[in-house]
mmCIF file of C-alpha atoms in Angstrom:
data_model
loop_
_atom_site.group_PDB
_atom_site.id
_atom_site.type_symbol
_atom_site.label_atom_id
_atom_site.label_comp_id
_atom_site.label_asym_id
_atom_site.label_seq_id
_atom_site.Cartn_x
_atom_site.Cartn_y
_atom_site.Cartn_z
ATOM 1 C CA MET A 62 39.116 57.147 11.943
ATOM 2 C CA ARG A 63 40.366 61.296 11.948
ATOM 3 C CA CYS A 64 38.200 64.141 13.075
ATOM 4 C CA GLY A 65 38.790 67.889 12.830
ATOM 5 C CA PRO A 66 38.562 69.974 15.848
ATOM 6 C CA ARG A 67 35.229 70.669 14.997
ATOM 7 C CA SER A 68 33.503 67.549 13.927
ATOM 8 C CA LEU A 69 31.210 66.996 17.019
ATOM 9 C CA GLY A 70 29.794 63.701 15.578
ATOM 10 C CA CYS A 71 32.973 62.709 14.052
ATOM 11 C CA TRP A 72 34.130 62.864 18.023
ATOM 12 C CA LEU A 73 31.273 61.114 18.691
ATOM 13 C CA ALA A 74 30.847 58.245 16.464
ATOM 14 C CA ALA A 75 35.013 57.689 16.906
ATOM 15 C CA ALA A 76 34.231 57.578 21.000
ATOM 16 C CA ALA A 77 31.223 55.140 20.776
ATOM 17 C CA SER A 78 33.474 52.509 18.254
ATOM 18 C CA LEU A 79 36.072 52.650 21.483
ATOM 19 C CA ALA A 80 33.035 52.380 24.292
ATOM 20 C CA ALA A 81 31.833 49.561 21.605
ATOM 21 C CA ALA A 82 35.100 48.002 21.542
ATOM 22 C CA ALA A 83 35.816 48.240 25.741
ATOM 23 C CA SER A 84 32.851 46.705 26.173
ATOM 24 C CA ASP A 85 33.118 43.846 23.717
ATOM 25 C CA ALA A 86 36.503 43.038 25.322
ATOM 26 C CA ALA A 87 34.845 43.405 29.111
ATOM 27 C CA GLU A 88 32.477 40.331 27.566
ATOM 28 C CA LEU A 89 35.677 38.307 27.030
ATOM 29 C CA VAL A 90 35.047 35.067 28.792
ATOM 30 C CA LYS A 91 38.634 34.274 29.710
ATOM 31 C CA PRO A 92 40.556 31.026 30.909
ATOM 32 C CA GLY A 93 39.988 31.314 34.499
ATOM 33 C CA GLU A 94 36.051 32.218 34.168
ATOM 34 C CA GLU A 95 34.693 29.387 32.496
ATOM 35 C CA THR A 96 32.705 26.436 33.217
ATOM 36 C CA VAL A 97 33.181 24.140 29.998
ATOM 37 C CA THR A 98 35.948 24.099 27.534
ATOM 38 C CA VAL A 99 36.087 22.234 24.523
ATOM 39 C CA MET A 100 38.630 21.821 21.763
ATOM 40 C CA LEU A 101 39.266 21.249 18.428
ATOM 41 C CA GLY A 102 42.097 21.128 16.480
ATOM 42 C CA ALA A 103 45.292 19.690 14.201
ATOM 43 C CA PHE A 104 49.337 18.082 14.906
ATOM 44 C CA LEU A 105 51.614 17.399 12.365
ATOM 45 C CA PRO A 106 53.831 15.521 14.746
ATOM 46 C CA ALA A 107 57.256 13.639 13.244
ATOM 47 C CA PHE A 108 56.933 10.360 15.065
ATOM 48 C CA ARG A 109 59.898 7.721 16.660
ATOM 49 C CA THR A 110 58.552 4.557 16.718
ATOM 50 C CA LYS A 111 60.054 0.902 17.764
ATOM 51 C CA MET A 112 57.926 -2.079 18.310
ATOM 52 C CA GLN A 113 58.525 -5.699 19.886
ATOM 53 C CA VAL A 114 56.549 -8.906 19.629
ATOM 54 C CA ASP A 115 57.283 -11.818 21.195
ATOM 55 C CA ASP A 116 56.578 -14.672 20.543
ATOM 56 C CA GLN A 117 55.449 -18.077 23.819
ATOM 57 C CA ALA A 118 58.554 -19.704 23.458
ATOM 58 C CA SER A 119 61.399 -16.384 22.934
ATOM 59 C CA SER A 120 61.238 -12.891 21.914
ATOM 60 C CA GLY A 121 61.162 -11.139 18.834
ATOM 61 C CA ASP A 122 63.489 -8.384 17.150
ATOM 62 C CA LYS A 123 62.982 -4.649 17.955
ATOM 63 C CA VAL A 124 61.958 -3.008 15.259
ATOM 64 C CA ASP A 125 62.510 0.385 13.505
ATOM 65 C CA LEU A 126 59.193 1.180 11.847
ATOM 66 C CA GLY A 127 60.522 3.791 10.073
ATOM 67 C CA ARG A 128 64.644 2.342 9.602
ATOM 68 C CA ASP A 129 63.323 -1.278 9.556
ATOM 69 C CA LEU A 130 59.614 -1.201 7.214
ATOM 70 C CA GLY A 131 59.953 1.565 5.766
ATOM 71 C CA VAL A 132 56.947 3.362 7.979
ATOM 72 C CA ASP A 133 56.331 6.920 7.207
ATOM 73 C CA GLN A 134 57.038 8.552 10.104
ATOM 74 C CA ASN A 135 55.513 11.829 9.926
ATOM 75 C CA THR A 136 52.403 12.255 9.496
ATOM 76 C CA SER A 137 49.166 14.300 10.402
ATOM 77 C CA GLY A 138 45.656 13.811 12.632
ATOM 78 C CA GLY A 139 43.156 15.549 14.187
ATOM 79 C CA TRP A 140 42.561 15.505 18.638
ATOM 80 C CA PHE A 141 39.652 17.515 20.188
ATOM 81 C CA GLY A 142 39.494 17.686 23.906
ATOM 82 C CA ALA A 143 37.144 19.156 26.616
ATOM 83 C CA GLU A 144 37.299 20.352 30.330
ATOM 84 C CA TRP A 145 34.987 20.809 33.345
ATOM 85 C CA ARG A 146 35.662 23.398 35.609
ATOM 86 C CA PHE A 147 33.396 22.639 38.562
ATOM 87 C CA ALA A 148 34.958 24.600 40.821
ATOM 88 C CA PRO A 149 37.589 27.827 40.860
ATOM 89 C CA ARG A 150 40.288 25.793 40.786
ATOM 90 C CA HIS A 151 39.299 22.343 40.695
ATOM 91 C CA ARG A 152 39.344 20.462 36.754
ATOM 92 C CA LEU A 153 38.353 17.868 34.921
ATOM 93 C CA GLY A 154 39.328 17.459 31.936
ATOM 94 C CA PHE A 155 40.744 14.355 29.077
ATOM 95 C CA THR A 156 41.726 15.143 25.093
ATOM 96 C CA TYR A 157 41.522 12.015 22.177
ATOM 97 C CA SER A 158 44.045 12.124 19.024
ATOM 98 C CA ARG A 159 43.724 9.408 16.789
ATOM 99 C CA PHE A 160 47.179 8.650 14.353
ATOM 100 C CA THR A 161 47.862 5.300 11.559
ATOM 101 C CA LEU A 162 51.231 4.877 10.658
ATOM 102 C CA SER A 163 52.062 2.600 7.081
ATOM 103 C CA GLY A 164 54.889 2.354 5.094
ATOM 104 C CA GLY A 165 56.261 -1.175 3.309
ATOM 105 C CA ARG A 166 59.463 -2.165 2.054
ATOM 106 C CA ALA A 167 61.611 -5.089 0.702
ATOM 107 C CA ILE A 168 63.907 -5.660 4.587
ATOM 108 C CA ASP A 169 66.924 -5.771 4.761
ATOM 109 C CA ARG A 170 67.970 -8.040 7.097
ATOM 110 C CA GLU A 171 65.896 -10.994 9.035
ATOM 111 C CA LEU A 172 63.232 -10.398 11.102
ATOM 112 C CA HIS A 173 61.337 -11.965 14.170
ATOM 113 C CA ILE A 174 57.878 -10.508 13.972
ATOM 114 C CA GLY A 175 55.811 -12.399 16.100
ATOM 115 C CA ASP A 176 55.274 -16.311 15.936
ATOM 116 C CA GLU A 177 56.590 -15.258 12.205
ATOM 117 C CA ILE A 178 60.075 -15.201 11.287
ATOM 118 C CA TYR A 179 60.803 -12.901 7.985
ATOM 119 C CA PRO A 180 63.745 -13.958 5.832
ATOM 120 C CA VAL A 181 66.142 -11.076 3.927
ATOM 121 C CA GLY A 182 64.152 -9.849 1.398
ATOM 122 C CA ALA A 183 60.635 -10.742 1.903
ATOM 123 C CA ALA A 184 58.486 -8.063 1.350
ATOM 124 C CA LEU A 185 56.559 -6.102 4.352
ATOM 125 C CA GLU A 186 53.324 -3.711 4.277
ATOM 126 C CA SER A 187 52.808 -2.691 7.739
ATOM 127 C CA ARG A 188 50.142 -0.732 10.165
ATOM 128 C CA LEU A 189 50.683 0.814 12.982
ATOM 129 C CA ARG A 190 47.096 2.777 14.678
ATOM 130 C CA LEU A 191 47.652 4.854 17.843
ATOM 131 C CA GLU A 192 45.018 6.581 19.925
ATOM 132 C CA ILE A 193 46.011 8.399 22.731
ATOM 133 C CA VAL A 194 44.313 9.765 25.393
ATOM 134 C CA PRO A 195 45.021 11.739 28.039
ATOM 135 C CA ILE A 196 42.459 12.181 31.289
ATOM 136 C CA THR A 197 43.496 14.411 33.889
ATOM 137 C CA TYR A 198 42.514 16.076 37.438
ATOM 138 C CA SER A 199 43.906 19.822 37.612
ATOM 139 C CA TYR A 200 44.642 21.204 40.954
ATOM 140 C CA SER A 201 45.492 25.137 41.002
ATOM 141 C CA LEU A 202 47.778 26.229 43.472
ATOM 142 C CA LEU A 203 47.769 29.629 42.007
ATOM 143 C CA LYS A 204 44.485 31.426 40.903
ATOM 144 C CA ARG A 205 44.918 35.379 40.071
ATOM 145 C CA ASP A 206 43.593 37.238 37.170
ATOM 146 C CA ASN A 207 46.268 37.449 34.687
ATOM 147 C CA ASP A 208 48.250 34.088 36.226
ATOM 148 C CA GLU A 209 47.213 30.154 37.372
ATOM 149 C CA LEU A 210 49.306 27.870 38.437
ATOM 150 C CA ALA A 211 48.438 24.209 39.525
ATOM 151 C CA VAL A 212 49.761 20.578 40.057
ATOM 152 C CA THR A 213 47.977 18.022 36.965
ATOM 153 C CA ALA A 214 47.434 14.020 38.432
ATOM 154 C CA GLY A 215 45.805 11.369 35.524
ATOM 155 C CA LEU A 216 46.260 8.786 32.938
ATOM 156 C CA HIS A 217 47.428 9.016 29.959
ATOM 157 C CA TRP A 218 45.929 5.688 27.907
ATOM 158 C CA SER A 219 47.631 4.463 24.653
ATOM 159 C CA ARG A 220 45.402 1.928 22.196
ATOM 160 C CA LEU A 221 48.126 0.972 19.830
ATOM 161 C CA SER A 222 47.650 -1.838 17.278
ATOM 162 C CA PHE A 223 50.644 -3.628 14.978
ATOM 163 C CA ARG A 224 50.063 -5.304 11.802
ATOM 164 C CA VAL A 225 52.642 -6.731 9.474
ATOM 165 C CA ASP A 226 51.874 -8.315 6.566
ATOM 166 C CA GLY A 227 55.125 -10.661 4.785
ATOM 167 C CA SER A 228 55.227 -11.941 1.112
ATOM 168 C CA ALA A 229 58.581 -13.239 -0.225
ATOM 169 C CA SER A 230 59.609 -16.926 -2.484
ATOM 170 C CA LEU A 231 62.151 -19.650 -1.685
ATOM 171 C CA GLY A 232 63.379 -20.937 -4.200
ATOM 172 C CA ALA A 233 60.417 -22.604 -6.021
ATOM 173 C CA ARG A 234 57.855 -21.739 -2.919
ATOM 174 C CA ASP A 235 55.816 -18.802 -1.670
ATOM 175 C CA PHE A 236 54.754 -17.621 1.302
ATOM 176 C CA SER A 237 52.712 -15.187 2.829
ATOM 177 C CA ASN A 238 52.011 -14.595 6.589
ATOM 178 C CA GLU A 239 50.729 -11.888 9.112
ATOM 179 C CA ALA A 240 51.377 -10.830 12.909
ATOM 180 C CA THR A 241 49.848 -8.705 14.790
ATOM 181 C CA ALA A 242 49.490 -7.232 18.356
ATOM 182 C CA ASN A 243 46.973 -5.028 20.032
ATOM 183 C CA ALA A 244 47.488 -2.778 23.194
ATOM 184 C CA ASN A 245 46.138 -1.388 25.720
ATOM 185 C CA VAL A 246 47.678 0.331 27.728
ATOM 186 C CA PRO A 247 46.918 3.055 31.033
ATOM 187 C CA LEU A 248 49.667 4.868 32.047
ATOM 188 C CA PRO A 249 49.573 7.792 35.078
ATOM 189 C CA LEU A 250 51.354 10.742 35.264
ATOM 190 C CA PHE A 251 51.880 13.835 37.915
ATOM 191 C CA GLY A 252 52.859 17.070 36.612
ATOM 192 C CA LEU A 253 51.995 21.034 36.550
ATOM 193 C CA ARG A 254 50.737 23.381 34.065
ATOM 194 C CA TYR A 255 50.961 27.387 33.692
ATOM 195 C CA ASP A 256 49.315 30.155 32.472
ATOM 196 C CA HIS A 257 49.572 33.233 32.207
ATOM 197 C CA HIS A 258 47.265 36.588 30.572
ATOM 198 C CA PHE A 259 49.218 39.346 28.628
ATOM 199 C CA THR A 260 46.079 41.176 27.573
ATOM 200 C CA GLU A 261 42.165 40.435 27.856
ATOM 201 C CA ARG A 262 42.710 38.644 24.031
ATOM 202 C CA TRP A 263 46.634 37.051 24.718
ATOM 203 C CA SER A 264 47.587 34.563 26.717
ATOM 204 C CA ALA A 265 50.366 31.504 26.940
ATOM 205 C CA GLY A 266 51.506 28.997 28.250
ATOM 206 C CA ALA A 267 53.391 25.463 29.815
ATOM 207 C CA SER A 268 52.815 22.363 30.539
ATOM 208 C CA VAL A 269 55.343 19.181 31.905
ATOM 209 C CA ALA A 270 54.409 15.482 33.065
ATOM 210 C CA ALA A 271 55.955 12.537 33.506
ATOM 211 C CA PHE A 272 56.106 9.343 35.420
ATOM 212 C CA ALA A 273 57.631 5.855 35.710
ATOM 213 C CA LEU A 274 56.195 2.254 37.384
ATOM 214 C CA GLU A 275 57.279 -1.566 37.026
ATOM 215 C CA PHE A 276 54.772 -3.490 38.285
ATOM 216 C CA ALA A 277 55.905 -8.117 38.146
ATOM 217 C CA GLY A 278 52.892 -10.271 38.523
ATOM 218 C CA ASP A 279 51.511 -13.755 38.022
ATOM 219 C CA ALA A 280 48.951 -12.101 35.671
ATOM 220 C CA LEU A 281 51.440 -9.014 34.295
ATOM 221 C CA ASP A 282 54.953 -7.949 33.598
ATOM 222 C CA PHE A 283 55.275 -4.028 33.144
ATOM 223 C CA GLN A 284 57.685 -1.765 32.951
ATOM 224 C CA GLY A 285 56.567 1.730 31.592
ATOM 225 C CA SER A 286 57.586 5.729 31.839
ATOM 226 C CA LEU A 287 56.764 8.690 30.181
ATOM 227 C CA VAL A 288 57.743 12.357 29.722
ATOM 228 C CA SER A 289 55.842 14.975 28.183
ATOM 229 C CA ALA A 290 55.464 18.837 27.934
ATOM 230 C CA ARG A 291 54.148 21.345 25.512
ATOM 231 C CA LEU A 292 54.071 25.318 24.609
ATOM 232 C CA HIS A 293 51.240 26.713 23.723
ATOM 233 C CA GLY A 294 49.654 30.980 22.883
ATOM 234 C CA GLU A 295 45.965 31.992 22.550
ATOM 235 C CA TYR A 296 44.445 34.189 21.128
ATOM 236 C CA ARG A 297 40.477 35.081 21.864
ATOM 237 C CA PHE A 298 38.963 36.957 18.700
ATOM 238 C CA SER A 299 35.267 36.850 19.956
ATOM 239 C CA ARG A 300 33.281 36.480 23.542
ATOM 240 C CA HIS A 301 32.935 32.409 23.311
ATOM 241 C CA TYR A 302 35.967 32.404 21.397
ATOM 242 C CA ALA A 303 39.915 31.929 20.730
ATOM 243 C CA ALA A 304 42.558 30.340 17.818
ATOM 244 C CA GLY A 305 46.429 29.015 19.462
ATOM 245 C CA ALA A 306 49.117 26.900 18.398
ATOM 246 C CA ALA A 307 51.041 25.101 19.976
ATOM 247 C CA LEU A 308 54.203 23.221 20.248
ATOM 248 C CA ASP A 309 54.160 19.743 21.451
ATOM 249 C CA ALA A 310 56.203 16.720 22.238
ATOM 250 C CA PHE A 311 55.618 13.381 24.078
ATOM 251 C CA GLN A 312 57.573 9.748 24.686
ATOM 252 C CA VAL A 313 57.005 6.925 26.516
ATOM 253 C CA ASN A 314 58.280 3.318 26.783
ATOM 254 C CA VAL A 315 56.887 0.215 27.386
ATOM 255 C CA ASP A 316 57.652 -3.412 27.703
ATOM 256 C CA LEU A 317 54.873 -5.773 28.736
ATOM 257 C CA SER A 318 53.726 -9.363 29.044
ATOM 258 C CA ARG A 319 50.067 -10.018 28.921
ATOM 259 C CA ASN A 320 47.936 -12.248 26.810
ATOM 260 C CA ASP A 321 47.398 -9.516 24.034
ATOM 261 C CA TRP A 322 51.105 -8.263 23.923
ATOM 262 C CA LYS A 323 54.538 -9.965 24.898
ATOM 263 C CA GLY A 324 57.277 -7.938 23.766
ATOM 264 C CA GLY A 325 56.932 -3.873 24.466
ATOM 265 C CA PHE A 326 57.124 -0.247 22.750
ATOM 266 C CA ASP A 327 58.068 2.971 22.087
ATOM 267 C CA TYR A 328 56.779 5.914 20.486
ATOM 268 C CA ALA A 329 57.911 8.950 20.887
ATOM 269 C CA TYR A 330 57.034 12.684 18.376
ATOM 270 C CA TRP A 331 56.560 16.341 18.327
ATOM 271 C CA GLY A 332 55.549 18.999 16.303
ATOM 272 C CA PRO A 333 53.329 22.202 15.926
ATOM 273 C CA GLN A 334 49.743 22.253 16.349
ATOM 274 C CA VAL A 335 46.623 24.375 15.760
ATOM 275 C CA TYR A 336 43.662 24.444 17.706
ATOM 276 C CA LEU A 337 39.937 26.547 18.005
ATOM 277 C CA THR A 338 38.575 26.873 21.678
ATOM 278 C CA ALA A 339 35.041 27.906 23.036
ATOM 279 C CA ARG A 340 35.114 28.543 26.319
ATOM 280 C CA TYR A 341 31.341 29.112 28.164
#
């Protein structure tokens, strides 16, 4: 709006607009002032995934889902999360995401998966369903108007369902066999998270977490590790709501022996996210 030197009404209208904008900014619920946060987003990760399923007597082959089974490992998925700030420096939160990787091909080497041995040339259809649920507690070592640094601890839950359907013709005989494995694996995690607020509306932050664990017992042999990192930026466009973008990377390696899965799995992903946040 452009006002002339004698346009008192125009100047009053401009002042009212500026006052309204300032009032709106003052009413924003900034990170650190909220009690409850709810998040909803979309994720476009690229996976690298390997599976090993043993039988009762011998070890299975470590299978690369992309190279060996023709699984498309560039996928998309949705995620949601919530966080409760029950005291100024204390937060509890979780996120949930789910992905399905599937594909098929005629294999070029013999593969031992679970109780099945698939010969060269067998046609395999494979599917991996993966659910990821990190649950974290955060304590803020530093909490200022524009900065918050917190330590985190919690569990990173991986739930996997792996299935391979194979068929082949051996001379005059055709066969069709199925191999499956399921795992529900919690891994502890420890890390740091930091957020900086540049203005009333703009923020950016980063988080890292890692852990390694080895356990041997009568009912369970287990060895696992994880590393994760995340960068994000956010714009608050109204009192309660914000839009953000992030780059997320994660890697987990697990070797285990128990009733539901003997063998192990490695998976890693990285990719961009977009999301909406509501703070109350």
